[in-house]
Amino acid sequence: MEEIKFNQIGVSFKGSGSYVPDQILTNQKISQKVDTSDEWIKSRTGISERRISNLKENVTEMGYVAALNAIKMANWDIETIDLIILATSTPNDLFGSAPSIQAKLGAENAVAFDLTAACSGFLFSLVTATQYLKGGSFKRAIVIGADQLSSFVDWNDRRSCILFGDGAGALAIEATNLFDNFIGFDMRTDGERGSFLNLPSKNNKDSIVDNIDFLSGGFSSIQMNGQEVYKFAVREVPIILEKLFRTTNFSSDKVDWLILHQANQRILDSVGDRLKISKEKILSNLEKYGNTSAATIPIMMDEAIRDNRIKQNDIIASSGFGAGLSWGAALFKWG
Ligand code: ACO
């Protein structure tokens, strides 16, 4: 038989890692702060509790541990890492937190930068990293999703504060000329609908000297139109996944796992129904962590890889969606 040669550069998934803070904020505890109940939150979102960073934890610390765990699973020497992308909207340094993770890891040969796309950030970063690997620029990449939304939630706003938590997850991926496990992707944004979910700057007018005014920097809290975000997610996520299945000649029945951004269990169920993907294939850990923004997809993956639900060569369809508005989908094979 004629030997089939793979003469392109492909991508292989080698490791995963995650980190969540120990501090648990249950629905019961939130109901001491705002007028809500465990029953309301659980039935509308599927969330029972979320993790909140302590005073020493931040995106760098959480992202570092997640990355280190992924590197350990991949069994890589730190100096062989070429690229570190940190998906975050809540860096502890507005100039970028990825280089501080690089420094903590001692990954001196890597270039590290942040990428911001809210809850789509991990998916956008994963796509970005795979394109560098497939293009031949880099061989080994760490993609991290880490967010600390607890610092930006309005803890007096019951419509939004119930949803969010903190955490980090990471994947280790590398270039290979043997096969390509990154099957396809699609990405979209629509700034026209951006006002449905944002975390705007809050500037105060001040002056430097006479006649030279400036705006001092700062941020407000998360502003969300929950119903519009909900409608956006249940409409756009199935559309982008169906399109991806079509363009890659895949059908949803070949998918082993659907890993969606963990925003709301009702969104996960609705997307699964639309795509005719059975409930057992839709991974969810919303109950324990709520919405950790850029971290939800890699935390979920790491959990399912470590407990052996996700096995070598399993086909994963994933979609991230959120502020921007932004959304994207990727189809890949674990391993
Ligand atoms: N507890 C009790 N009652 C509440 C609460 C609460 N925590 N929050 C809202 N309510 C009340 C409202 O005031 C309203 O009361 P009213 O009818 O007397 O006015 C009633 O419940 C219904 O409110 P809705 O907003 O219609 O509730 P809905 O069923 O839409 O659920 C929710 C709200 C959970 C926020 C839902 O809309 C949702 O999940 N949307 C998606 C949000 C999301 O995922 N955002 C993150 C995206 S990812 C990113 O990029 C960060």
Short mmCIF file of C-alpha atoms and ligand atoms in Angstrom, two decimals:
data_model
loop_
_atom_site.label_atom_id
_atom_site.label_comp_id
_atom_site.label_asym_id
_atom_site.label_seq_id
_atom_site.Cartn_x
_atom_site.Cartn_y
_atom_site.Cartn_z
CA MET A 1 0.00 0.00 0.00
CA GLU A 2 1.21 3.49 -0.79
CA GLU A 3 2.46 5.31 2.25
CA ILE A 4 0.57 8.51 2.99
CA LYS A 5 2.96 11.31 3.99
CA PHE A 6 1.83 14.26 6.05
CA ASN A 7 3.85 17.08 4.55
CA GLN A 8 2.46 20.02 6.47
CA ILE A 9 3.06 21.23 10.01
CA GLY A 10 0.27 20.17 12.32
CA VAL A 11 -0.55 20.59 15.99
CA SER A 12 -0.52 18.10 18.85
CA PHE A 13 -2.02 18.63 22.33
CA LYS A 14 0.41 17.48 25.01
CA GLY A 15 -0.79 18.69 28.41
CA SER A 16 -3.33 20.54 30.47
CA GLY A 17 -3.36 22.27 33.84
CA SER A 18 -5.59 24.39 36.00
CA TYR A 19 -5.85 26.27 39.24
CA VAL A 20 -8.77 27.55 41.26
CA PRO A 21 -8.64 29.46 44.55
CA ASP A 22 -9.61 27.61 47.75
CA GLN A 23 -12.03 30.29 48.91
CA ILE A 24 -15.60 29.13 48.15
CA LEU A 25 -18.54 31.54 47.83
CA THR A 26 -21.76 29.53 47.94
CA ASN A 27 -25.17 30.70 46.75
CA GLN A 28 -26.28 30.75 50.37
CA LYS A 29 -23.46 33.15 51.23
CA ILE A 30 -24.28 35.44 48.26
CA SER A 31 -27.87 35.62 49.49
CA GLN A 32 -26.53 37.25 52.68
CA LYS A 33 -25.26 40.09 50.48
CA VAL A 34 -28.00 40.54 47.81
CA ASP A 35 -31.67 39.62 47.56
CA THR A 36 -31.43 36.20 45.93
CA SER A 37 -31.63 32.51 46.81
CA ASP A 38 -29.85 29.24 46.13
CA GLU A 39 -33.00 28.00 44.40
CA TRP A 40 -33.19 31.02 42.05
CA ILE A 41 -29.50 30.92 41.10
CA LYS A 42 -29.41 27.14 40.60
CA SER A 43 -32.56 26.98 38.52
CA ARG A 44 -31.61 29.96 36.29
CA THR A 45 -27.89 29.23 35.88
CA GLY A 46 -26.90 25.79 37.24
CA ILE A 47 -24.35 27.45 39.55
CA SER A 48 -24.07 26.42 43.21
CA GLU A 49 -20.78 28.02 44.18
CA ARG A 50 -17.77 29.83 42.76
CA ARG A 51 -14.15 30.42 43.80
CA ILE A 52 -12.90 33.85 44.86
CA SER A 53 -9.20 34.75 44.89
CA ASN A 54 -7.72 35.53 48.27
CA LEU A 55 -5.71 38.68 48.84
CA LYS A 56 -2.50 37.08 47.52
CA GLU A 57 -3.93 35.41 44.41
CA ASN A 58 -4.09 37.18 41.08
CA VAL A 59 -4.02 36.35 37.35
CA THR A 60 -0.23 35.91 37.32
CA GLU A 61 -0.24 33.54 40.30
CA MET A 62 -3.19 31.48 39.05
CA GLY A 63 -1.97 31.42 35.45
CA TYR A 64 1.51 30.38 36.56
CA VAL A 65 0.27 27.31 38.45
CA ALA A 66 -2.07 26.29 35.61
CA ALA A 67 0.78 26.64 33.10
CA LEU A 68 3.22 24.70 35.29
CA ASN A 69 0.74 21.83 35.62
CA ALA A 70 0.27 21.71 31.84
CA ILE A 71 4.05 21.74 31.33
CA LYS A 72 4.47 18.88 33.83
CA MET A 73 1.85 16.78 32.03
CA ALA A 74 3.56 17.49 28.70
CA ASN A 75 6.90 16.57 30.29
CA TRP A 76 8.63 19.52 28.65
CA ASP A 77 11.86 21.22 29.68
CA ILE A 78 10.94 24.82 30.45
CA GLU A 79 13.59 26.21 28.09
CA THR A 80 11.97 24.48 25.10
CA ILE A 81 8.86 26.69 25.30
CA ASP A 82 8.72 29.30 22.51
CA LEU A 83 5.41 31.04 23.09
CA ILE A 84 3.13 31.88 26.02
CA ILE A 85 -0.24 33.49 25.35
CA LEU A 86 -2.28 34.62 28.32
CA ALA A 87 -5.98 35.16 27.63
CA THR A 88 -7.25 37.54 30.27
CA SER A 89 -9.41 40.62 30.73
CA THR A 90 -8.21 41.16 34.28
CA PRO A 91 -4.40 41.27 34.19
CA ASN A 92 -2.78 42.39 37.42
CA ASP A 93 -0.63 44.65 35.22
CA LEU A 94 -2.43 46.57 32.47
CA PHE A 95 0.77 46.47 30.41
CA GLY A 96 0.42 42.69 30.36
CA SER A 97 0.78 39.83 32.85
CA ALA A 98 2.09 37.14 30.50
CA PRO A 99 5.75 38.19 30.84
CA SER A 100 5.52 37.88 34.63
CA ILE A 101 4.24 34.30 34.17
CA GLN A 102 7.14 33.68 31.78
CA ALA A 103 9.56 34.98 34.45
CA LYS A 104 8.03 32.85 37.23
CA LEU A 105 8.26 29.77 34.98
CA GLY A 106 11.85 30.64 34.00
CA ALA A 107 10.84 30.20 30.35
CA GLU A 108 13.62 32.45 29.14
CA ASN A 109 13.38 31.39 25.47
CA ALA A 110 9.66 32.13 25.18
CA VAL A 111 7.92 35.27 24.03
CA ALA A 112 4.88 36.00 26.19
CA PHE A 113 1.95 38.34 25.64
CA ASP A 114 -1.63 38.93 26.75
CA LEU A 115 -4.68 38.62 24.52
CA THR A 116 -7.99 40.15 25.56
CA ALA A 117 -11.31 38.90 24.24
CA ALA A 118 -13.30 38.39 27.46
CA CYS A 119 -14.89 34.94 27.64
CA SER A 120 -13.80 34.17 24.06
CA GLY A 121 -10.20 34.91 25.03
CA PHE A 122 -9.06 31.33 25.51
CA LEU A 123 -10.51 30.18 22.21
CA PHE A 124 -9.02 33.16 20.35
CA SER A 125 -5.64 32.51 22.03
CA LEU A 126 -5.75 28.83 21.17
CA VAL A 127 -6.39 29.69 17.52
CA THR A 128 -3.60 32.30 17.58
CA ALA A 129 -1.09 29.84 19.02
CA THR A 130 -1.99 27.10 16.53
CA GLN A 131 -1.44 29.49 13.63
CA TYR A 132 2.09 30.33 14.87
CA LEU A 133 2.83 26.61 15.25
CA LYS A 134 1.38 25.63 11.87
CA GLY A 135 3.19 28.56 10.23
CA GLY A 136 6.49 27.18 11.46
CA SER A 137 7.44 30.19 13.63
CA PHE A 138 7.31 28.36 16.95
CA LYS A 139 7.35 24.74 18.11
CA ARG A 140 6.00 24.74 21.64
CA ALA A 141 3.29 26.96 23.08
CA ILE A 142 1.47 27.39 26.35
CA VAL A 143 -2.00 28.90 26.10
CA ILE A 144 -3.42 30.13 29.39
CA GLY A 145 -6.90 31.42 30.21
CA ALA A 146 -6.99 33.22 33.56
CA ASP A 147 -9.39 35.74 35.04
CA GLN A 148 -10.15 37.36 38.34
CA LEU A 149 -13.56 38.85 37.69
CA SER A 150 -14.31 39.03 41.43
CA SER A 151 -12.33 42.31 41.40
CA PHE A 152 -14.69 43.82 38.81
CA VAL A 153 -18.08 42.44 39.77
CA ASP A 154 -20.55 44.81 41.37
CA TRP A 155 -21.29 42.73 44.46
CA ASN A 156 -24.48 44.72 44.99
CA ASP A 157 -25.90 43.82 41.56
CA ARG A 158 -27.79 40.54 41.95
CA ARG A 159 -28.36 40.28 38.18
CA SER A 160 -24.65 39.77 37.50
CA CYS A 161 -22.73 39.01 40.72
CA ILE A 162 -24.17 35.51 41.00
CA LEU A 163 -22.52 34.41 37.74
CA PHE A 164 -18.80 34.94 38.10
CA GLY A 165 -15.79 33.35 39.79
CA ASP A 166 -11.98 33.23 39.51
CA GLY A 167 -9.57 30.65 38.12
CA ALA A 168 -7.04 29.66 35.47
CA GLY A 169 -6.47 26.84 33.00
CA ALA A 170 -3.78 26.08 30.42
CA LEU A 171 -2.91 23.81 27.52
CA ALA A 172 0.51 22.79 26.22
CA ILE A 173 0.53 22.39 22.45
CA GLU A 174 3.29 21.66 19.99
CA ALA A 175 4.02 21.54 16.27
CA THR A 176 4.42 18.16 14.63
CA ASN A 177 4.95 16.98 11.08
CA LEU A 178 3.20 13.65 11.73
CA PHE A 179 -0.46 14.72 11.85
CA ASP A 180 -2.70 17.69 12.60
CA ASN A 181 -5.06 17.48 15.57
CA PHE A 182 -6.37 21.02 15.12
CA ILE A 183 -9.12 20.40 12.60
CA GLY A 184 -10.60 23.84 12.11
CA PHE A 185 -11.87 27.08 13.65
CA ASP A 186 -13.97 30.16 13.12
CA MET A 187 -14.02 33.48 14.98
CA ARG A 188 -16.43 36.43 15.01
CA THR A 189 -16.94 39.76 16.74
CA ASP A 190 -19.76 42.30 16.62
CA GLY A 191 -18.91 45.59 18.32
CA GLU A 192 -22.36 46.94 17.45
CA ARG A 193 -23.76 44.75 20.22
CA GLY A 194 -20.84 45.47 22.58
CA SER A 195 -22.95 47.45 25.05
CA PHE A 196 -24.75 44.24 26.13
CA LEU A 197 -21.72 43.28 28.20
CA ASN A 198 -18.78 45.42 29.11
CA LEU A 199 -16.32 46.50 31.74
CA PRO A 200 -15.79 50.15 30.80
CA SER A 201 -13.08 52.48 31.98
CA LYS A 202 -14.08 54.99 34.62
CA ASN A 203 -12.12 58.15 34.18
CA ASN A 204 -12.03 61.22 36.36
CA LYS A 205 -11.16 64.60 34.93
CA ASP A 206 -8.13 66.13 36.58
CA SER A 207 -5.48 68.66 35.56
CA ILE A 208 -1.74 68.40 35.31
CA VAL A 209 -1.10 72.15 35.16
CA ASP A 210 -3.30 75.07 34.12
CA ASN A 211 -5.18 74.37 30.84
CA ILE A 212 -3.82 70.80 30.48
CA ASP A 213 -6.51 68.42 31.66
CA PHE A 214 -6.29 64.65 31.68
CA LEU A 215 -8.45 61.68 32.55
CA SER A 216 -7.16 59.57 35.40
CA GLY A 217 -7.40 55.83 34.70
CA GLY A 218 -9.60 53.26 36.36
CA PHE A 219 -12.38 50.83 35.68
CA SER A 220 -16.01 50.59 36.52
CA SER A 221 -17.70 47.23 37.27
CA ILE A 222 -19.22 44.64 34.91
CA GLN A 223 -22.29 46.04 33.10
CA MET A 224 -24.50 43.34 31.64
CA ASN A 225 -27.82 43.00 29.88
CA GLY A 226 -28.29 39.35 30.84
CA GLN A 227 -31.25 38.63 28.58
CA GLU A 228 -29.53 40.01 25.48
CA VAL A 229 -26.33 38.09 26.23
CA TYR A 230 -28.39 34.95 26.74
CA LYS A 231 -30.21 35.40 23.40
CA PHE A 232 -26.92 36.15 21.63
CA ALA A 233 -25.30 32.98 22.98
CA VAL A 234 -28.12 30.55 22.20
CA ARG A 235 -28.43 31.98 18.68
CA GLU A 236 -24.82 32.47 17.58
CA VAL A 237 -23.05 29.49 19.19
CA PRO A 238 -25.01 26.79 17.30
CA ILE A 239 -24.66 28.78 14.05
CA ILE A 240 -20.88 29.06 14.29
CA LEU A 241 -20.49 25.40 15.30
CA GLU A 242 -22.77 24.19 12.49
CA LYS A 243 -20.78 26.27 10.02
CA LEU A 244 -17.54 24.78 11.33
CA PHE A 245 -18.92 21.25 10.98
CA ARG A 246 -19.90 22.04 7.39
CA THR A 247 -16.56 23.58 6.40
CA THR A 248 -14.58 20.72 7.96
CA ASN A 249 -16.90 18.00 6.60
CA PHE A 250 -17.70 16.87 10.11
CA SER A 251 -21.07 16.07 11.60
CA SER A 252 -22.04 16.68 15.20
CA ASP A 253 -22.54 12.93 15.80
CA LYS A 254 -18.78 12.42 15.37
CA VAL A 255 -18.09 14.73 18.31
CA ASP A 256 -17.04 13.01 21.54
CA TRP A 257 -17.21 16.14 23.71
CA LEU A 258 -18.81 19.55 23.45
CA ILE A 259 -16.90 22.02 25.62
CA LEU A 260 -18.62 25.38 25.68
CA HIS A 261 -17.69 28.46 27.64
CA GLN A 262 -19.30 27.79 31.01
CA ALA A 263 -21.68 30.74 31.33
CA ASN A 264 -25.05 29.23 32.15
CA GLN A 265 -26.29 25.61 32.17
CA ARG A 266 -29.38 26.66 30.22
CA ILE A 267 -27.14 28.00 27.43
CA LEU A 268 -25.20 24.71 27.36
CA ASP A 269 -28.41 22.65 27.22
CA SER A 270 -29.96 24.83 24.52
CA VAL A 271 -26.86 24.69 22.28
CA GLY A 272 -26.66 20.91 22.78
CA ASP A 273 -30.32 20.53 21.77
CA ARG A 274 -29.87 22.66 18.64
CA LEU A 275 -26.84 20.63 17.58
CA LYS A 276 -28.45 17.32 18.57
CA ILE A 277 -25.52 16.50 20.82
CA SER A 278 -26.58 14.33 23.75
CA LYS A 279 -26.31 15.60 27.32
CA GLU A 280 -23.62 13.06 28.31
CA LYS A 281 -21.26 14.63 25.77
CA ILE A 282 -21.68 18.19 27.05
CA LEU A 283 -19.06 18.85 29.71
CA SER A 284 -20.07 21.11 32.56
CA ASN A 285 -18.52 22.18 35.84
CA LEU A 286 -20.53 25.38 36.19
CA GLU A 287 -22.03 24.13 39.40
CA LYS A 288 -18.67 24.36 41.19
CA TYR A 289 -17.00 27.36 39.57
CA GLY A 290 -19.57 29.56 37.79
CA ASN A 291 -18.25 31.67 34.93
CA THR A 292 -14.47 32.16 35.21
CA SER A 293 -14.38 33.99 31.85
CA ALA A 294 -11.28 33.08 29.79
CA ALA A 295 -10.52 30.22 32.19
CA THR A 296 -13.70 28.13 31.84
CA ILE A 297 -12.75 26.07 28.78
CA PRO A 298 -9.23 25.05 29.88
CA ILE A 299 -10.35 24.36 33.48
CA MET A 300 -13.11 22.10 32.13
CA MET A 301 -10.70 20.37 29.75
CA ASP A 302 -8.11 19.79 32.44
CA GLU A 303 -10.69 18.30 34.79
CA ALA A 304 -11.99 15.90 32.12
CA ILE A 305 -8.49 14.93 30.95
CA ARG A 306 -7.30 14.19 34.49
CA ASP A 307 -10.35 12.08 35.37
CA ASN A 308 -10.00 10.18 32.04
CA ARG A 309 -13.25 11.26 30.48
CA ILE A 310 -11.32 12.85 27.60
CA LYS A 311 -9.08 10.20 26.06
CA GLN A 312 -6.42 10.25 23.33
CA ASN A 313 -7.93 10.99 19.90
CA ASP A 314 -11.31 12.09 21.28
CA ILE A 315 -12.91 14.74 19.07
CA ILE A 316 -13.71 17.97 20.87
CA ALA A 317 -15.95 20.75 19.60
CA SER A 318 -15.52 23.93 21.59
CA SER A 319 -17.03 27.39 21.55
CA GLY A 320 -16.21 30.53 23.50
CA PHE A 321 -18.52 33.53 23.56
CA GLY A 322 -18.94 36.72 25.51
CA ALA A 323 -18.18 40.39 25.68
CA GLY A 324 -17.20 42.26 22.56
CA LEU A 325 -19.49 40.76 21.56
CA SER A 326 -17.15 38.01 20.49
CA TRP A 327 -17.54 34.32 19.75
CA GLY A 328 -15.62 31.52 18.15
CA ALA A 329 -15.49 27.78 17.63
CA ALA A 330 -12.76 25.19 17.27
CA LEU A 331 -12.72 21.51 16.39
CA PHE A 332 -9.77 19.43 17.54
CA LYS A 333 -8.61 16.01 18.59
CA TRP A 334 -7.04 15.49 22.03
CA GLY A 335 -3.48 14.19 21.81
N1 ACO B 1 -31.97 36.55 42.35
C1 ACO B 1 -33.31 36.70 42.34
N2 ACO B 1 -33.95 37.38 41.38
C2 ACO B 1 -33.22 37.90 40.38
C3 ACO B 1 -31.83 37.76 40.33
C4 ACO B 1 -31.20 37.06 41.37
N3 ACO B 1 -29.85 36.87 41.42
N4 ACO B 1 -31.36 38.38 39.22
C5 ACO B 1 -32.42 38.88 38.57
N5 ACO B 1 -33.55 38.59 39.29
C6 ACO B 1 -34.93 38.93 38.97
C7 ACO B 1 -35.04 40.14 38.07
O1 ACO B 1 -35.00 41.35 38.81
C8 ACO B 1 -36.37 39.88 37.40
O2 ACO B 1 -37.38 40.29 38.27
P1 ACO B 1 -38.66 41.11 37.72
O3 ACO B 1 -39.31 40.17 36.73
O4 ACO B 1 -39.45 41.36 38.96
O5 ACO B 1 -38.07 42.32 37.08
C9 ACO B 1 -36.45 38.37 37.29
O6 ACO B 1 -35.50 37.86 38.24
C10 ACO B 1 -36.10 37.84 35.92
O7 ACO B 1 -34.90 38.46 35.47
P2 ACO B 1 -34.24 38.09 34.11
O8 ACO B 1 -33.07 39.00 33.87
O9 ACO B 1 -35.32 37.99 33.07
O10 ACO B 1 -33.71 36.61 34.42
P3 ACO B 1 -33.16 35.55 33.42
O11 ACO B 1 -34.00 34.35 33.43
O12 ACO B 1 -32.81 36.18 32.08
O13 ACO B 1 -31.77 35.14 34.11
C11 ACO B 1 -29.44 35.55 33.89
C12 ACO B 1 -30.78 36.13 34.32
C13 ACO B 1 -29.13 34.35 34.74
C14 ACO B 1 -28.38 36.64 34.11
C15 ACO B 1 -29.50 35.14 32.39
O14 ACO B 1 -30.07 36.18 31.64
C16 ACO B 1 -28.14 34.81 31.82
O15 ACO B 1 -27.48 33.91 32.25
N6 ACO B 1 -27.71 35.55 30.79
C17 ACO B 1 -26.40 35.35 30.20
C18 ACO B 1 -25.40 36.13 30.98
C19 ACO B 1 -23.98 35.66 30.75
O16 ACO B 1 -23.74 34.50 30.54
N7 ACO B 1 -23.04 36.61 30.86
C20 ACO B 1 -21.66 36.31 30.75
C21 ACO B 1 -21.25 36.10 29.33
S1 ACO B 1 -19.61 35.69 29.20
C22 ACO B 1 -18.52 37.04 29.33
O17 ACO B 1 -17.99 37.48 28.35
C23 ACO B 1 -18.19 37.66 30.67
#
